[in-house]
CSV table of C-alpha atoms in Angstrom, one decimal:
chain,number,residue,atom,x,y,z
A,1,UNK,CA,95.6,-32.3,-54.3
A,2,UNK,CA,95.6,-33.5,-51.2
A,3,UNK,CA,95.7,-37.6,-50.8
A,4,UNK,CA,93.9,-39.1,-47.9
A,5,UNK,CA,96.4,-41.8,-47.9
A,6,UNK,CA,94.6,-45.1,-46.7
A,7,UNK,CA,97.1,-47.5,-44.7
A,8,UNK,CA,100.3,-46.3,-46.4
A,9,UNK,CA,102.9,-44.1,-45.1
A,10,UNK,CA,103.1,-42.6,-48.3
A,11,UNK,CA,104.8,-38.8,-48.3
A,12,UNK,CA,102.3,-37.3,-49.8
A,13,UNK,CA,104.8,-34.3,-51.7
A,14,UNK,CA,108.0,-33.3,-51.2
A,15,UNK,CA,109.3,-30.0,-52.1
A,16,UNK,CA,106.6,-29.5,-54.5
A,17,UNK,CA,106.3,-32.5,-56.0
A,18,UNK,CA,102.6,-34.4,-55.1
A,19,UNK,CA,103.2,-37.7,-54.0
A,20,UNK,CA,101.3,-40.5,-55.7
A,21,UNK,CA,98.5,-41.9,-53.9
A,22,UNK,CA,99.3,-45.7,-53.3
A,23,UNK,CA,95.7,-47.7,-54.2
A,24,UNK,CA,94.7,-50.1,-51.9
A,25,UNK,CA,91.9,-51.3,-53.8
A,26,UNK,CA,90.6,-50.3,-57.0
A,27,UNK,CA,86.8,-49.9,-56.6
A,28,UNK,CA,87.1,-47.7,-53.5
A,29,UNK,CA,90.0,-45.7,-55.2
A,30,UNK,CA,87.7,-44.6,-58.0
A,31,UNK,CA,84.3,-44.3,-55.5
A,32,UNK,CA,86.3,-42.3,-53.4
A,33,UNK,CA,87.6,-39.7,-56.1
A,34,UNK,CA,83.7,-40.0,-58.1
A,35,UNK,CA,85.6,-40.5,-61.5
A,36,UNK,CA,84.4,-43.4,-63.8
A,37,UNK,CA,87.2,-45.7,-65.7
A,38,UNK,CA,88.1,-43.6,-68.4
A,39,UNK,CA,88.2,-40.3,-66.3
A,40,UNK,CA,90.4,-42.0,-63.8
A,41,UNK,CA,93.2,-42.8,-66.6
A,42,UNK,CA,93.2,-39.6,-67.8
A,43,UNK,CA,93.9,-38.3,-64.5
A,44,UNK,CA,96.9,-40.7,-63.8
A,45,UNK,CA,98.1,-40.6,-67.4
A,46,UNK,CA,98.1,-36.9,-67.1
A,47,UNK,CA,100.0,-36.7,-63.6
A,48,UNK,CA,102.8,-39.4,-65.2
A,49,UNK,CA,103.0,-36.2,-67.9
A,50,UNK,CA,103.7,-34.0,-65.1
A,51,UNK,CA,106.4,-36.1,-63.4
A,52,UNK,CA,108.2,-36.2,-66.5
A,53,UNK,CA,108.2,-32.8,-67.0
A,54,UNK,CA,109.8,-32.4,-63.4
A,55,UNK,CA,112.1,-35.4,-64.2
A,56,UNK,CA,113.7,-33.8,-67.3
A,57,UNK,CA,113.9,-30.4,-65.5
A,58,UNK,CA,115.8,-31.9,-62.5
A,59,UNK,CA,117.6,-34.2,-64.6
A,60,UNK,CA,119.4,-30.9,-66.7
A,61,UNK,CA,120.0,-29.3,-62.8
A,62,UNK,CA,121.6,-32.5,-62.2
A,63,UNK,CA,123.8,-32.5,-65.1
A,64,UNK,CA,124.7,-28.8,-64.4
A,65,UNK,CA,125.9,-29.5,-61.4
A,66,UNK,CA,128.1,-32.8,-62.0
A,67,UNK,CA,129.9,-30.7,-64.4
A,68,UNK,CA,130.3,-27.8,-61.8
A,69,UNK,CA,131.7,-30.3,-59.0
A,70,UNK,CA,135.3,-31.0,-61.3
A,71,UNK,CA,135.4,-27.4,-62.4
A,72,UNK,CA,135.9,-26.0,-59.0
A,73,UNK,CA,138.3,-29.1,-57.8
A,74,UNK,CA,140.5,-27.9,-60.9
A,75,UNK,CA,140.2,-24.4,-59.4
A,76,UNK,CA,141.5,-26.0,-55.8
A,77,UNK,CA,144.3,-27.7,-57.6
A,78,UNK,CA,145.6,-24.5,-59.4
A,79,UNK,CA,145.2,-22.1,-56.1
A,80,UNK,CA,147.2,-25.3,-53.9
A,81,UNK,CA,149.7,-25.2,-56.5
A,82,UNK,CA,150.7,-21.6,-56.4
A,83,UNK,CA,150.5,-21.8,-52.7
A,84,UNK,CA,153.0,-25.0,-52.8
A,85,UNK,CA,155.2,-22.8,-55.1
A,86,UNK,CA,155.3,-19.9,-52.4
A,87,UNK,CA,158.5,-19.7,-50.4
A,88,UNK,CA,160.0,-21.8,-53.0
A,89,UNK,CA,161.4,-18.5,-55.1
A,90,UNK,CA,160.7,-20.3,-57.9
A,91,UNK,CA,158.3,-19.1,-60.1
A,92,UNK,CA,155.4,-21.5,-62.3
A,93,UNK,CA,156.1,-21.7,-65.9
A,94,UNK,CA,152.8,-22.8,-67.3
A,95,UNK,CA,151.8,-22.9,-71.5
A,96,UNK,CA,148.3,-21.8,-71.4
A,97,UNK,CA,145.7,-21.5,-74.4
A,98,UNK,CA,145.7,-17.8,-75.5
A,99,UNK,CA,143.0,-18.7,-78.0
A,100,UNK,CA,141.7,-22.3,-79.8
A,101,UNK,CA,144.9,-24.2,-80.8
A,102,UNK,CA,147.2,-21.4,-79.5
A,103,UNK,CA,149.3,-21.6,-76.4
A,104,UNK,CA,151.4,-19.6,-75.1
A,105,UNK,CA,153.9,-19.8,-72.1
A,106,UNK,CA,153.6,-17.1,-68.8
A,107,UNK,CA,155.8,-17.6,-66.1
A,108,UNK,CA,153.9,-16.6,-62.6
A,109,UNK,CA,155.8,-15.3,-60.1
A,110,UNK,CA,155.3,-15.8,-56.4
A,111,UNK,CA,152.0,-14.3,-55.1
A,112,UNK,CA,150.2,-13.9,-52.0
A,113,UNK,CA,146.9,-13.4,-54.2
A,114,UNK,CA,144.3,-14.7,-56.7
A,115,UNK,CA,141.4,-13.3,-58.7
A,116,UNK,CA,138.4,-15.3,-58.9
A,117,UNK,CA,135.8,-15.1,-61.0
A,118,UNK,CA,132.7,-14.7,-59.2
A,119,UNK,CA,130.5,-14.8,-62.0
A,120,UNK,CA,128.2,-11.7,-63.4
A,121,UNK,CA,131.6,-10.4,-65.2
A,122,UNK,CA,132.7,-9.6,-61.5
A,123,UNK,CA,136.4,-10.5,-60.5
A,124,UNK,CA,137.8,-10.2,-57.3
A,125,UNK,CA,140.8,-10.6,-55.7
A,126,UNK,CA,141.4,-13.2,-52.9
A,127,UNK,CA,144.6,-14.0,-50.8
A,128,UNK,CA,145.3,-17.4,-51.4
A,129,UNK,CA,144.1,-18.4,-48.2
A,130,UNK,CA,140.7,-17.2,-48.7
A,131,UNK,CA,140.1,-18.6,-52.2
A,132,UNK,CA,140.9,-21.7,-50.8
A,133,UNK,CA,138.1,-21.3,-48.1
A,134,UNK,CA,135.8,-19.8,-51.0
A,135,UNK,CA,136.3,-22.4,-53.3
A,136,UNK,CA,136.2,-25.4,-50.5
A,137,UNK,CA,132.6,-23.7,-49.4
A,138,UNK,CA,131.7,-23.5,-53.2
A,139,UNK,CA,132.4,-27.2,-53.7
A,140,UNK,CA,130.4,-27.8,-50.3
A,141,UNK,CA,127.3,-26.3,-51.2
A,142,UNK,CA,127.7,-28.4,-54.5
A,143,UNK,CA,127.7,-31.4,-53.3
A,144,UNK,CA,124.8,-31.0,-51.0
A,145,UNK,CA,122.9,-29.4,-53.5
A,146,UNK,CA,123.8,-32.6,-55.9
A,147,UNK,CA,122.5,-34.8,-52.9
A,148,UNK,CA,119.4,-33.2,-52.3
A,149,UNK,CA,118.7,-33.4,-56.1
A,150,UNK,CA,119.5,-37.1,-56.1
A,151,UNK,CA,117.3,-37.3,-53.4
A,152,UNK,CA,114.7,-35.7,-55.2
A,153,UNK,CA,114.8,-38.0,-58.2
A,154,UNK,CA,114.8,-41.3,-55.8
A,155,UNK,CA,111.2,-39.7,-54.7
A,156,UNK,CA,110.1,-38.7,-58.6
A,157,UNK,CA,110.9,-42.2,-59.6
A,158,UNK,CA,108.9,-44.2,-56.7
A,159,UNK,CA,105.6,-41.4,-57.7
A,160,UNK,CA,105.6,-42.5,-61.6
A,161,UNK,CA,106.1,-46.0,-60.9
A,162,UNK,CA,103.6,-46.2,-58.3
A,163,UNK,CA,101.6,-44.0,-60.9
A,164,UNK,CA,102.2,-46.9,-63.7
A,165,UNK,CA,101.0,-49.7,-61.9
A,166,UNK,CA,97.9,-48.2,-60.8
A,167,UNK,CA,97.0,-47.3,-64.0
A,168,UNK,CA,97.9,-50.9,-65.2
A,169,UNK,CA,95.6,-52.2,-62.6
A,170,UNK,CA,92.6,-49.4,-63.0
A,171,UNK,CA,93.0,-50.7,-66.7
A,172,UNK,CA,93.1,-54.3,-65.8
A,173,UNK,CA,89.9,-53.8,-63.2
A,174,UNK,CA,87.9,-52.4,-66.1
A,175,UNK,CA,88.5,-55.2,-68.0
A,176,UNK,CA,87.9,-57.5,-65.3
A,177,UNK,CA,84.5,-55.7,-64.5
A,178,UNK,CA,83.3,-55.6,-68.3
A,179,UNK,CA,84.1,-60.0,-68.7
A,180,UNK,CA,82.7,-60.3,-65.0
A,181,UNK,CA,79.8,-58.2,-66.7
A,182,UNK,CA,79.3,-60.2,-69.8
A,183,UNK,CA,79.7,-63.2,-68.3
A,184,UNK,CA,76.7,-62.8,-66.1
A,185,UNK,CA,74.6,-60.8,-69.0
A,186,UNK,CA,75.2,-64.1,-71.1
A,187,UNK,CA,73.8,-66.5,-68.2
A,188,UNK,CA,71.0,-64.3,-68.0
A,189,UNK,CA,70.1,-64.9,-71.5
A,190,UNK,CA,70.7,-68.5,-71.3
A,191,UNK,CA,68.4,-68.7,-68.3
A,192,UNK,CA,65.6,-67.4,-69.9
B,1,UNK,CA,107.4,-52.7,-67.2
B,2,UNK,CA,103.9,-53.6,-68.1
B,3,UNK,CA,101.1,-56.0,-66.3
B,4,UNK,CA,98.9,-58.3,-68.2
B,5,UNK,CA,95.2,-57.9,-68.7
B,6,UNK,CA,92.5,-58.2,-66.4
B,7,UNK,CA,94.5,-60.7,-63.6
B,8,UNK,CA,93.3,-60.5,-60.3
B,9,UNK,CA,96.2,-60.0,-58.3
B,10,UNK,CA,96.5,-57.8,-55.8
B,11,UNK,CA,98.8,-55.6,-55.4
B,12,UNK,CA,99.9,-54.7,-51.6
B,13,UNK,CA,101.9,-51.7,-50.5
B,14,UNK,CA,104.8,-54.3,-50.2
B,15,UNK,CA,104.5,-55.3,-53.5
B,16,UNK,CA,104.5,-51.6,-54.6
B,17,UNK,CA,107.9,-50.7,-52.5
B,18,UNK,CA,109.5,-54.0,-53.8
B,19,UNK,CA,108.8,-53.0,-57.9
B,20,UNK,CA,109.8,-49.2,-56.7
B,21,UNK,CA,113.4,-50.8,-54.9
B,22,UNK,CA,113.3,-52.7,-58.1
B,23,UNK,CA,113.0,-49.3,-60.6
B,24,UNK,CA,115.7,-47.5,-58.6
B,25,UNK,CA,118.1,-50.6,-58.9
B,26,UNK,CA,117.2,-50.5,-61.9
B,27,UNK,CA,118.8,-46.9,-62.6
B,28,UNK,CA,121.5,-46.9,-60.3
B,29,UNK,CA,122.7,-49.9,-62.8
B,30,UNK,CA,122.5,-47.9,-65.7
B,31,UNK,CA,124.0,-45.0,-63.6
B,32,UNK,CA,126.8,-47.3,-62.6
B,33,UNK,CA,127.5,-49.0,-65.8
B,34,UNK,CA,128.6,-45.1,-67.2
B,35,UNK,CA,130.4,-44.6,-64.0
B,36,UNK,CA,132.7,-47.7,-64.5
B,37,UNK,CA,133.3,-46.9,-68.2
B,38,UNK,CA,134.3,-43.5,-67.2
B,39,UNK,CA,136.8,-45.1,-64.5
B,40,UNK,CA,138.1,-47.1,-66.7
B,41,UNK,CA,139.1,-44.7,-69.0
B,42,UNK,CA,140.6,-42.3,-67.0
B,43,UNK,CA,142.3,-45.5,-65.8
B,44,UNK,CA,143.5,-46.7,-69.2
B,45,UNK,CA,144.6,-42.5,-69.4
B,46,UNK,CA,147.1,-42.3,-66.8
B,47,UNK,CA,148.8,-45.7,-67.4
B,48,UNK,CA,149.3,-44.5,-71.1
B,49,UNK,CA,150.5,-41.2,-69.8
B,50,UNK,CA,152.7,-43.1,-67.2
B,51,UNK,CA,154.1,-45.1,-69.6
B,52,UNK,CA,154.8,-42.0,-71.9
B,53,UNK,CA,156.7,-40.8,-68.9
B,54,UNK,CA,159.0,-43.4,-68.7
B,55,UNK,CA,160.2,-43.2,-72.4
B,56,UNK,CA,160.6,-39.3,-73.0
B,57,UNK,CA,164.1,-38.4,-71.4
B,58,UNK,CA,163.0,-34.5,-70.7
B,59,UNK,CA,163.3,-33.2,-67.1
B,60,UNK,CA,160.2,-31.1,-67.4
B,61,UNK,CA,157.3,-32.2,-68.4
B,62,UNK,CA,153.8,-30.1,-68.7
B,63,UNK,CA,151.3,-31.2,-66.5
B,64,UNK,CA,147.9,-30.3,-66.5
B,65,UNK,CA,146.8,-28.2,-63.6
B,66,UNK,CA,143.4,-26.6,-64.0
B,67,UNK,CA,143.0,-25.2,-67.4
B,68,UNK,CA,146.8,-24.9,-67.8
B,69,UNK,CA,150.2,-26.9,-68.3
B,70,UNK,CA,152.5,-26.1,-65.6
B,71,UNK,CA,155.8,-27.1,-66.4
B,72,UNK,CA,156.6,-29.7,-63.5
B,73,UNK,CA,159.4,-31.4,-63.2
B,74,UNK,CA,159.4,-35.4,-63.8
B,75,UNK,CA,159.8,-36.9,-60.9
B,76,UNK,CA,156.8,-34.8,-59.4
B,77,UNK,CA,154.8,-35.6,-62.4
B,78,UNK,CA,155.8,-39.8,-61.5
B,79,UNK,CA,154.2,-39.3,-58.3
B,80,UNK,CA,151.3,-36.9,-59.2
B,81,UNK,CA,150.3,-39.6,-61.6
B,82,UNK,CA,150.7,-42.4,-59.4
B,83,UNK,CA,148.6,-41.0,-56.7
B,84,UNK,CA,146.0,-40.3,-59.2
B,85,UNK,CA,145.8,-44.0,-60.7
B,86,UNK,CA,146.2,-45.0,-56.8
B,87,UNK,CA,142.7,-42.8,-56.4
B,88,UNK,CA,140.9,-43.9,-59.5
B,89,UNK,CA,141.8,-48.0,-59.1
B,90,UNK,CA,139.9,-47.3,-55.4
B,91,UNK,CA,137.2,-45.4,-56.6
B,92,UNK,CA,136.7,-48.5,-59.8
B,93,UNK,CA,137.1,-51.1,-57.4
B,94,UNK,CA,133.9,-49.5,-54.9
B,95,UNK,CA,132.0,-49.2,-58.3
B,96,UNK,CA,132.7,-52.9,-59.3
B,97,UNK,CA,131.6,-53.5,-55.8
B,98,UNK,CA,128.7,-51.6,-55.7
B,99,UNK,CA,127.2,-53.0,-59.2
B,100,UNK,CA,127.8,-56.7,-58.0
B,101,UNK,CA,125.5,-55.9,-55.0
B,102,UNK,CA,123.0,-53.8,-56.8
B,103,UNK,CA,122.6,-57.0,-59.5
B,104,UNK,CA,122.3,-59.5,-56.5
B,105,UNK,CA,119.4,-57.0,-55.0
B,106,UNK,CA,117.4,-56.9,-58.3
B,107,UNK,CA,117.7,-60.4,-58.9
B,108,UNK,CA,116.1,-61.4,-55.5
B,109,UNK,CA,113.5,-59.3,-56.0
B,110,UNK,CA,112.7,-60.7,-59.6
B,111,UNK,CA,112.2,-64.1,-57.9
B,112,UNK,CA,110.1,-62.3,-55.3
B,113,UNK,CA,108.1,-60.8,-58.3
B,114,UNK,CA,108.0,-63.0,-60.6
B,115,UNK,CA,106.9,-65.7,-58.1
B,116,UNK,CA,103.8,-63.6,-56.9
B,117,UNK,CA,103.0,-61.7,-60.8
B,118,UNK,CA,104.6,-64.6,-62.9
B,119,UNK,CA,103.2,-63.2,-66.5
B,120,UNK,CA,101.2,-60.2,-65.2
B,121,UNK,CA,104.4,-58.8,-65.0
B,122,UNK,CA,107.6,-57.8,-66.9
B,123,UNK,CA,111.4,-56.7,-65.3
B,124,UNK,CA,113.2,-57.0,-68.4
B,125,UNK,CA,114.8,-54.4,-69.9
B,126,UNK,CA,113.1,-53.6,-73.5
């Protein structure tokens, strides 16, 4: 929908989210979209649906991805470990978990290589060099993707609330209207 | 956060940017608020594993690296871990920081609020 923004320098979407149309005043926000009242709330209470939805669905993204972020430090870790323990002659003795509750120990000898899983059930094999590079660009594209999303929410947030109070204040103009309304109905009658 | 009925108030663009600064404070509190629990803990974590360290009179000790334990020995696990609480007392201390200024921020904008919406308006948490 596109918003004809009055004074505001409201965005009016970002990355497909619409933006919410700040209201400058209520009466020429509901002449200039020729809805009455109760047509009007639907609208915005409908559009607050909608943002939620997005919310929730950026929200789980957001979640994914803070748990990605340590996984692939850990992964950093182990490959700058077995590239400390190169030249040493020494090898790593590590107890690993062969299944839930069971460990057993491996003892890694020197190696110019890792495997990394790439995900798809697809494994390949990296020199230690370039899984560090791989990883480092993995954790990268993480963390900008994390900032964008962040980003993302900041601008979802600002729409509902904006979205909230107008609907408070459509809701409080109608009520204003109908007293305003009565009031002068009643000193009609009293006139005559 | 609700308004009152049928006040008169109007509500400028700069009112609506100060109650949306106010929302995302708002979060970034609650966000925070996890954040410094989770320091903490981790925190609490190493000092208990540090002191662990100094009692048990093994030379190797199995350190988690990844998703395995490396068998390390102790005086490189000493300084692993004290690097790690050196990281995680900075990182607590920003936090603490950060949450100090965010709750000063919210509170001058509730007097800015409340001043202009007194009861047509509510910032308290539910």
């Amino acid at each position: 929908m596109a918003s004809s923004s009055s004074s505001s320098s409201a965005v009016t979407e970002r990355r497909g989210i619409p933006g919410a149309q700040f209201v400058e005043d209520v009466q020429t926000y509901l002449t200039q979209l020729g809805l009455d009242v109760n047509s009007a709330l639907a609208f915005l209470q409908e559009r607050l649906q909608q943002y939620k939805v997005v919310e929730m669905k950026l929200l789980a993204q957001q979640r994914e991805l803070q748990a990605k972020i340590p996984d692939i430090e850990k992964c950093l870790d182990v490959v700058a470990t077995l590239q400390a323990k190169k030249g040493t002659g020494e090898e790593l003795i590590a107890d690993f978990e062969v299944s839930e509750g069971i460990y057993s120990r491996a003892s890694i000898e020197e190696t110019d290589s890792v495997c990394l899983w790439l995900g798809a059930n697809v494994m390949l094999e990296y020199s230690l060099e370039e899984a560090t590079a791989l990883l480092q660009k993995n954790l990268d594209n993480a963390r900008a993707s994390l900032e964008v999303l962040v980003a993302d929410l900041l601008f979802l947030r600002d729409q509902t609330t904006i979205t909230q109070v107008t609907i408070a204040r459509v809701y409080n103009w109608d009520v204003h209207q109908r007293r305003t309304q009565q009031a002068a109905a009643a000193t009609t009658i009293a006139q005559e | 956060m609700q308004q009152g009925g049928g006040s008169e108030t109007e509500v400028t663009w700069e009112d609506q940017q100060n109650i949306n600064k106010f929302g995302r404070l708002n979060n970034r509190l609650h966000e925070l608020h996890d954040e410094i629990k989770i320091a903490k803990e981790s925190n609490d974590n190493l000092e208990d594993a540090s002191n662990e360290l100094i009692l048990t009179d093994e030379e190797v000790v199995r350190f988690q690296i990844g998703e395995v334990f490396a068998h390390v020995p102790k005086d490189e696990v000493e300084s692993r871990i004290e690097q790690m609480q050196e990281a995680t007392s900075q990182k607590l201390e920003k936090l603490e920081e950060e949450k100090q200024s965010v709750v000063a921020q919210m509170s001058e904008l509730k007097k800015i609020l409340y001043g202009k919406f007194g009861e047509s308006i509510n910032l308290e948490e539910d």
